[in-house]
Amino acid sequence: VSVHLVGAGPGDPGLITTRGLELLRACEVLVHDRLVAPELLEEAPADAIRIAHEPHTQEEINALLVGYGRAGFDVVRLKGGDPFVFGRGGEEALALAEAGLDFEVVPGVSALSAVPSAAGIPVTHRGLASQVTIITAHCSPAGRGPDYAALAQTPGTLVFFMARRALGEITAGLTAHGLDPETPAAAIASGTLPEQRVVAAPLAEIAAASAELESPLLLVVGDVVSLADRLGPNGRVASVLSGAQSSP
Ligand SMILES: C[S@@+](CC[C@H](N)C(=O)[O-])C[C@H]1O[C@@H](n2cnc3c(N)ncnc32)[C@H](O)[C@@H]1O
């Protein structure tokens, strides 16, 4: 196998897997995403060919992976989180498969649960949530956004990826379809990194409360968020969990 689709983990460079780091340290070509920690890029051999995803299109990246793979180079395609969670890793794997090339997927620690965990939010918790739904806030290529009518009725925890610019739309969509505006919500930016910021607020207030936060940002909606007060890293959770508590 010469092409490896490797998950880099959610941000903190210590959260890559041992297998991923081993491959990274031995690669000849490194094709990496924007969100990957700079410290990890340093781990590749000094003479490795380094290619950043931006400004390439997905099709160009697929072609580069196929080209270097076919030529027999040891290629690491390093992607944030897990390659198969909202990372288009599946499309890259399909391109390699269609070209008849062997490839290996090295799973990564996804922001899906790692980012909430680092903020003191277990995405499942006995008695609070026995189900997790992950959603991209981006529209599909067909222009369809999330199905808020269905999501508002979905029990358990909702985790929205790529949520930074869609916070207002998400809260409006969920509450318009009947989700309680008091449902606990948390916006987590740069999770697992030293600059991690967490803002918790009732759903109806989360967009305004977290307006200062920047990408990458994950939005968690559900009762499990109420645990952040007790389980979150000290001083990092700006909590306005209930209107009553936050008023003077
Ligand atoms: C293109 S997706 C990639 C997800 C990745 N494959 C994974 O498994 O975590 C990028 C989105 O993931 C979320 N994300 C990734 N890393 C994050 C972090 N450290 N803190 C908060 N959100 C993060 C954000 O919603 C961001 O817009």
PDB file of N, CA and C and ligand atoms in Angstrom, residues 9-12 33 35 79-87 108-112 115 160-164 188-193 215-219, ligand 1:
ATOM      1  N   GLY A   9      -6.599  13.829  13.863  1.00  0.00           N
ATOM      2  CA  GLY A   9      -7.183  14.181  15.153  1.00  0.00           C
ATOM      3  C   GLY A   9      -7.763  15.590  15.104  1.00  0.00           C
ATOM      4  N   PRO A  10      -8.387  15.992  16.217  1.00  0.00           N
ATOM      5  CA  PRO A  10      -9.234  17.185  16.202  1.00  0.00           C
ATOM      6  C   PRO A  10      -8.501  18.521  16.326  1.00  0.00           C
ATOM      7  N   GLY A  11      -7.222  18.531  16.569  1.00  0.00           N
ATOM      8  CA  GLY A  11      -6.538  19.819  16.729  1.00  0.00           C
ATOM      9  C   GLY A  11      -5.235  19.649  17.489  1.00  0.00           C
ATOM     10  N   ASP A  12      -5.323  19.245  18.766  1.00  0.00           N
ATOM     11  CA  ASP A  12      -4.133  18.992  19.569  1.00  0.00           C
ATOM     12  C   ASP A  12      -3.266  17.949  18.852  1.00  0.00           C
ATOM     13  N   ASP A  33      -4.493  18.968   4.989  1.00  0.00           N
ATOM     14  CA  ASP A  33      -5.581  19.933   5.098  1.00  0.00           C
ATOM     15  C   ASP A  33      -5.139  21.163   5.872  1.00  0.00           C
ATOM     16  N   LEU A  35      -6.717  22.444   8.484  1.00  0.00           N
ATOM     17  CA  LEU A  35      -6.949  22.347   9.923  1.00  0.00           C
ATOM     18  C   LEU A  35      -5.903  21.523  10.676  1.00  0.00           C
ATOM     19  N   LYS A  79      -5.622  14.333   7.123  1.00  0.00           N
ATOM     20  CA  LYS A  79      -6.884  15.085   7.174  1.00  0.00           C
ATOM     21  C   LYS A  79      -7.284  15.317   8.623  1.00  0.00           C
ATOM     22  N   GLY A  80      -7.908  16.452   8.891  1.00  0.00           N
ATOM     23  CA  GLY A  80      -8.350  16.765  10.257  1.00  0.00           C
ATOM     24  C   GLY A  80      -9.341  15.726  10.762  1.00  0.00           C
ATOM     25  N   GLY A  81      -9.289  15.433  12.047  1.00  0.00           N
ATOM     26  CA  GLY A  81     -10.246  14.504  12.657  1.00  0.00           C
ATOM     27  C   GLY A  81     -10.119  13.116  12.069  1.00  0.00           C
ATOM     28  N   ASP A  82     -11.244  12.539  11.695  1.00  0.00           N
ATOM     29  CA  ASP A  82     -11.266  11.240  11.021  1.00  0.00           C
ATOM     30  C   ASP A  82     -11.507  11.497   9.534  1.00  0.00           C
ATOM     31  N   PRO A  83     -10.769  10.788   8.664  1.00  0.00           N
ATOM     32  CA  PRO A  83     -10.901  11.081   7.227  1.00  0.00           C
ATOM     33  C   PRO A  83     -12.312  10.861   6.678  1.00  0.00           C
ATOM     34  N   PHE A  84     -13.084  10.002   7.352  1.00  0.00           N
ATOM     35  CA  PHE A  84     -14.401   9.646   6.817  1.00  0.00           C
ATOM     36  C   PHE A  84     -15.557  10.372   7.502  1.00  0.00           C
ATOM     37  N   VAL A  85     -15.238  11.367   8.322  1.00  0.00           N
ATOM     38  CA  VAL A  85     -16.324  12.150   8.930  1.00  0.00           C
ATOM     39  C   VAL A  85     -16.271  13.567   8.357  1.00  0.00           C
ATOM     40  N   PHE A  86     -17.201  13.906   7.508  1.00  0.00           N
ATOM     41  CA  PHE A  86     -17.260  15.219   6.860  1.00  0.00           C
ATOM     42  C   PHE A  86     -15.891  15.674   6.361  1.00  0.00           C
ATOM     43  N   GLY A  87     -15.132  14.763   5.811  1.00  0.00           N
ATOM     44  CA  GLY A  87     -13.792  15.139   5.371  1.00  0.00           C
ATOM     45  C   GLY A  87     -13.544  14.850   3.903  1.00  0.00           C
ATOM     46  N   GLY A 108      -9.019   8.501  12.533  1.00  0.00           N
ATOM     47  CA  GLY A 108      -8.545   9.561  13.419  1.00  0.00           C
ATOM     48  C   GLY A 108      -9.573   9.843  14.501  1.00  0.00           C
ATOM     49  N   VAL A 109      -9.150  10.588  15.503  1.00  0.00           N
ATOM     50  CA  VAL A 109     -10.047  11.009  16.578  1.00  0.00           C
ATOM     51  C   VAL A 109     -10.872  12.166  16.022  1.00  0.00           C
ATOM     52  N   SER A 110     -12.160  11.940  15.863  1.00  0.00           N
ATOM     53  CA  SER A 110     -12.994  12.956  15.227  1.00  0.00           C
ATOM     54  C   SER A 110     -13.431  14.031  16.209  1.00  0.00           C
ATOM     55  N   ALA A 111     -13.567  15.245  15.676  1.00  0.00           N
ATOM     56  CA  ALA A 111     -14.121  16.352  16.469  1.00  0.00           C
ATOM     57  C   ALA A 111     -15.493  15.973  17.016  1.00  0.00           C
ATOM     58  N   LEU A 112     -16.170  15.099  16.315  1.00  0.00           N
ATOM     59  CA  LEU A 112     -17.521  14.655  16.691  1.00  0.00           C
ATOM     60  C   LEU A 112     -17.707  14.446  18.192  1.00  0.00           C
ATOM     61  N   VAL A 115     -14.171  16.979  20.550  1.00  0.00           N
ATOM     62  CA  VAL A 115     -14.303  18.403  20.870  1.00  0.00           C
ATOM     63  C   VAL A 115     -15.301  18.610  22.022  1.00  0.00           C
ATOM     64  N   PHE A 160     -23.575  19.721  15.384  1.00  0.00           N
ATOM     65  CA  PHE A 160     -23.493  20.389  14.084  1.00  0.00           C
ATOM     66  C   PHE A 160     -22.046  20.740  13.752  1.00  0.00           C
ATOM     67  N   PHE A 161     -21.557  20.249  12.630  1.00  0.00           N
ATOM     68  CA  PHE A 161     -20.244  20.623  12.105  1.00  0.00           C
ATOM     69  C   PHE A 161     -20.412  21.855  11.222  1.00  0.00           C
ATOM     70  N   MET A 162     -19.294  22.543  11.008  1.00  0.00           N
ATOM     71  CA  MET A 162     -19.248  23.706  10.109  1.00  0.00           C
ATOM     72  C   MET A 162     -20.361  24.695  10.452  1.00  0.00           C
ATOM     73  N   ALA A 163     -20.459  24.965  11.739  1.00  0.00           N
ATOM     74  CA  ALA A 163     -21.620  25.681  12.260  1.00  0.00           C
ATOM     75  C   ALA A 163     -21.395  27.182  12.397  1.00  0.00           C
ATOM     76  N   ARG A 164     -20.163  27.636  12.237  1.00  0.00           N
ATOM     77  CA  ARG A 164     -19.854  29.036  12.576  1.00  0.00           C
ATOM     78  C   ARG A 164     -20.826  30.041  11.963  1.00  0.00           C
ATOM     79  N   ILE A 188     -18.369  25.413  20.600  1.00  0.00           N
ATOM     80  CA  ILE A 188     -16.988  25.132  20.997  1.00  0.00           C
ATOM     81  C   ILE A 188     -16.085  25.477  19.821  1.00  0.00           C
ATOM     82  N   ALA A 189     -15.173  26.412  20.036  1.00  0.00           N
ATOM     83  CA  ALA A 189     -14.257  26.812  18.966  1.00  0.00           C
ATOM     84  C   ALA A 189     -12.852  26.334  19.303  1.00  0.00           C
ATOM     85  N   SER A 190     -12.123  25.887  18.296  1.00  0.00           N
ATOM     86  CA  SER A 190     -10.740  25.413  18.462  1.00  0.00           C
ATOM     87  C   SER A 190     -10.610  24.400  19.598  1.00  0.00           C
ATOM     88  N   GLY A 191     -11.555  23.468  19.633  1.00  0.00           N
ATOM     89  CA  GLY A 191     -11.557  22.447  20.680  1.00  0.00           C
ATOM     90  C   GLY A 191     -10.260  21.659  20.728  1.00  0.00           C
ATOM     91  N   THR A 192      -9.846  21.307  21.922  1.00  0.00           N
ATOM     92  CA  THR A 192      -8.637  20.543  22.274  1.00  0.00           C
ATOM     93  C   THR A 192      -7.352  21.368  22.167  1.00  0.00           C
ATOM     94  N   LEU A 193      -7.442  22.579  21.626  1.00  0.00           N
ATOM     95  CA  LEU A 193      -6.241  23.419  21.475  1.00  0.00           C
ATOM     96  C   LEU A 193      -6.151  24.395  22.655  1.00  0.00           C
ATOM     97  N   SER A 215     -14.106  30.086  13.656  1.00  0.00           N
ATOM     98  CA  SER A 215     -13.975  28.704  13.166  1.00  0.00           C
ATOM     99  C   SER A 215     -12.615  28.155  13.563  1.00  0.00           C
ATOM    100  N   PRO A 216     -12.430  26.851  13.644  1.00  0.00           N
ATOM    101  CA  PRO A 216     -13.460  25.831  13.493  1.00  0.00           C
ATOM    102  C   PRO A 216     -14.373  25.778  14.719  1.00  0.00           C
ATOM    103  N   LEU A 217     -15.642  25.621  14.457  1.00  0.00           N
ATOM    104  CA  LEU A 217     -16.615  25.670  15.559  1.00  0.00           C
ATOM    105  C   LEU A 217     -17.624  24.537  15.425  1.00  0.00           C
ATOM    106  N   LEU A 218     -17.887  23.910  16.565  1.00  0.00           N
ATOM    107  CA  LEU A 218     -18.845  22.813  16.632  1.00  0.00           C
ATOM    108  C   LEU A 218     -19.986  23.261  17.552  1.00  0.00           C
ATOM    109  N   LEU A 219     -21.214  22.967  17.153  1.00  0.00           N
ATOM    110  CA  LEU A 219     -22.361  23.309  17.999  1.00  0.00           C
ATOM    111  C   LEU A 219     -22.971  22.019  18.533  1.00  0.00           C
TER     112      LEU A 219
HETATM  113  C1  LIG B   1     -14.510  19.675   7.182  1.00  0.00           C
HETATM  114  S1  LIG B   1     -15.014  19.242   8.794  1.00  0.00           S
HETATM  115  C2  LIG B   1     -13.821  18.025   9.166  1.00  0.00           C
HETATM  116  C3  LIG B   1     -14.229  17.118  10.304  1.00  0.00           C
HETATM  117  C4  LIG B   1     -13.170  16.088  10.616  1.00  0.00           C
HETATM  118  N1  LIG B   1     -13.007  15.137   9.540  1.00  0.00           N
HETATM  119  C5  LIG B   1     -13.455  15.329  11.911  1.00  0.00           C
HETATM  120  O1  LIG B   1     -13.663  14.093  11.884  1.00  0.00           O
HETATM  121  O2  LIG B   1     -13.439  15.960  12.981  1.00  0.00           O
HETATM  122  C6  LIG B   1     -14.489  20.661   9.673  1.00  0.00           C
HETATM  123  C7  LIG B   1     -15.444  21.019  10.810  1.00  0.00           C
HETATM  124  O3  LIG B   1     -15.191  20.157  11.919  1.00  0.00           O
HETATM  125  C8  LIG B   1     -15.394  20.847  13.133  1.00  0.00           C
HETATM  126  N2  LIG B   1     -14.110  20.895  13.854  1.00  0.00           N
HETATM  127  C9  LIG B   1     -12.967  20.293  13.480  1.00  0.00           C
HETATM  128  N3  LIG B   1     -12.000  20.513  14.380  1.00  0.00           N
HETATM  129  C10 LIG B   1     -12.551  21.275  15.348  1.00  0.00           C
HETATM  130  C11 LIG B   1     -12.056  21.850  16.567  1.00  0.00           C
HETATM  131  N4  LIG B   1     -10.801  21.646  16.965  1.00  0.00           N
HETATM  132  N5  LIG B   1     -12.908  22.583  17.316  1.00  0.00           N
HETATM  133  C12 LIG B   1     -14.186  22.791  16.938  1.00  0.00           C
HETATM  134  N6  LIG B   1     -14.703  22.276  15.799  1.00  0.00           N
HETATM  135  C13 LIG B   1     -13.899  21.529  15.025  1.00  0.00           C
HETATM  136  C14 LIG B   1     -15.859  22.260  12.772  1.00  0.00           C
HETATM  137  O4  LIG B   1     -17.276  22.242  12.750  1.00  0.00           O
HETATM  138  C15 LIG B   1     -15.283  22.407  11.377  1.00  0.00           C
HETATM  139  O5  LIG B   1     -15.996  23.377  10.623  1.00  0.00           O
END
